[in-house]
């Protein structure tokens, strides 16, 4: 809750000072990537709740459980075997 309040105060301050033009210096790919990562984290944290596991679970454990699934393990293996130049 505190981070939401601080973010709101930053938005109000930047709006009053007319500093919104600085947002143009952030590439749209960075913003889209950040939003996609936030979505993945939110979905990954809701998987245990959807399956009925109500124990608190840390972020590292969610990450490990997420990648232990067969489909993600295969995708990760393919990604690790891909040459970096092929990604461009």
Short mmCIF file of C-alpha atoms in Angstrom, two decimals:
data_model
loop_
_atom_site.label_atom_id
_atom_site.label_comp_id
_atom_site.label_asym_id
_atom_site.label_seq_id
_atom_site.Cartn_x
_atom_site.Cartn_y
_atom_site.Cartn_z
CA UNK A 1 0.00 0.00 0.00
CA UNK A 2 2.87 2.32 0.79
CA UNK A 3 4.37 1.88 -2.68
CA UNK A 4 1.01 2.77 -4.28
CA UNK A 5 0.82 5.94 -2.19
CA UNK A 6 4.40 6.91 -3.05
CA UNK A 7 3.79 6.25 -6.76
CA UNK A 8 0.67 8.43 -6.62
CA UNK A 9 2.60 11.23 -4.93
CA UNK A 10 5.29 11.00 -7.62
CA UNK A 11 2.63 11.24 -10.32
CA UNK A 12 1.04 14.26 -8.69
CA UNK A 13 4.40 15.97 -8.21
CA UNK A 14 5.50 15.34 -11.79
CA UNK A 15 2.10 16.53 -13.06
CA UNK A 16 2.23 19.76 -11.08
CA UNK A 17 5.80 20.43 -12.26
CA UNK A 18 4.85 19.63 -15.91
CA UNK A 19 7.61 17.01 -16.23
CA UNK A 20 5.56 14.48 -18.22
CA UNK A 21 7.74 14.97 -21.31
CA UNK A 22 10.50 12.95 -19.66
CA UNK A 23 8.38 9.84 -20.19
CA UNK A 24 9.16 10.12 -23.91
CA UNK A 25 12.78 9.18 -23.19
CA UNK A 26 11.81 5.67 -22.06
CA UNK A 27 11.64 3.28 -25.03
CA UNK A 28 8.25 1.66 -25.52
CA UNK A 29 9.92 -1.78 -25.65
CA UNK A 30 11.20 -1.28 -22.10
CA UNK A 31 7.76 -0.32 -20.84
CA UNK A 32 6.08 -3.23 -22.65
CA UNK A 33 8.69 -5.66 -21.30
CA UNK A 34 8.23 -4.40 -17.76
CA UNK A 35 4.45 -4.71 -18.01
CA UNK A 36 4.75 -8.23 -19.46
CA UNK A 37 7.06 -9.24 -16.61
CA UNK A 38 4.63 -7.86 -14.05
CA UNK A 39 1.82 -9.85 -15.68
CA UNK A 40 3.86 -13.06 -15.63
CA UNK A 41 4.71 -12.55 -11.95
CA UNK A 42 1.08 -11.92 -11.04
CA UNK A 43 -0.10 -15.00 -12.91
CA UNK A 44 2.68 -17.17 -11.43
CA UNK A 45 1.74 -16.06 -7.92
CA UNK A 46 -1.92 -16.95 -8.51
CA UNK A 47 -1.26 -20.50 -9.78
CA UNK A 48 -0.92 -22.00 -6.25
CA UNK A 49 -4.07 -20.20 -5.11
CA UNK A 50 -6.00 -21.53 -8.12
CA UNK A 51 -4.84 -25.06 -7.32
CA UNK A 52 -5.92 -24.78 -3.68
CA UNK A 53 -2.49 -24.37 -2.11
CA UNK A 54 -3.05 -21.66 0.48
CA UNK A 55 0.40 -21.56 2.10
CA UNK A 56 2.49 -18.42 1.60
CA UNK A 57 5.06 -19.01 -1.10
CA UNK A 58 8.14 -16.94 -1.87
CA UNK A 59 9.04 -15.56 -5.29
CA UNK A 60 12.05 -17.85 -5.74
CA UNK A 61 9.97 -20.95 -5.05
CA UNK A 62 7.30 -19.81 -7.53
CA UNK A 63 10.01 -19.35 -10.15
CA UNK A 64 11.41 -22.84 -9.53
CA UNK A 65 7.97 -24.48 -9.55
CA UNK A 66 7.07 -22.57 -12.71
CA UNK A 67 10.13 -23.90 -14.56
CA UNK A 68 9.85 -27.46 -13.27
CA UNK A 69 6.85 -28.02 -15.49
CA UNK A 70 7.78 -30.03 -18.57
CA UNK A 71 6.67 -27.49 -21.16
CA UNK A 72 8.70 -24.70 -19.58
CA UNK A 73 11.73 -26.96 -19.13
CA UNK A 74 11.70 -27.79 -22.82
CA UNK A 75 11.27 -24.15 -23.78
CA UNK A 76 14.13 -23.18 -21.47
CA UNK A 77 16.36 -25.89 -22.96
CA UNK A 78 15.60 -24.69 -26.48
CA UNK A 79 16.31 -21.11 -25.45
CA UNK A 80 19.65 -22.07 -23.87
CA UNK A 81 20.69 -24.01 -26.98
CA UNK A 82 19.89 -21.13 -29.32
CA UNK A 83 22.83 -19.09 -30.50
CA UNK A 84 22.62 -15.45 -29.33
CA UNK A 85 23.07 -14.17 -32.89
CA UNK A 86 19.96 -16.09 -33.98
CA UNK A 87 17.82 -13.98 -31.66
CA UNK A 88 18.40 -10.80 -33.67
#
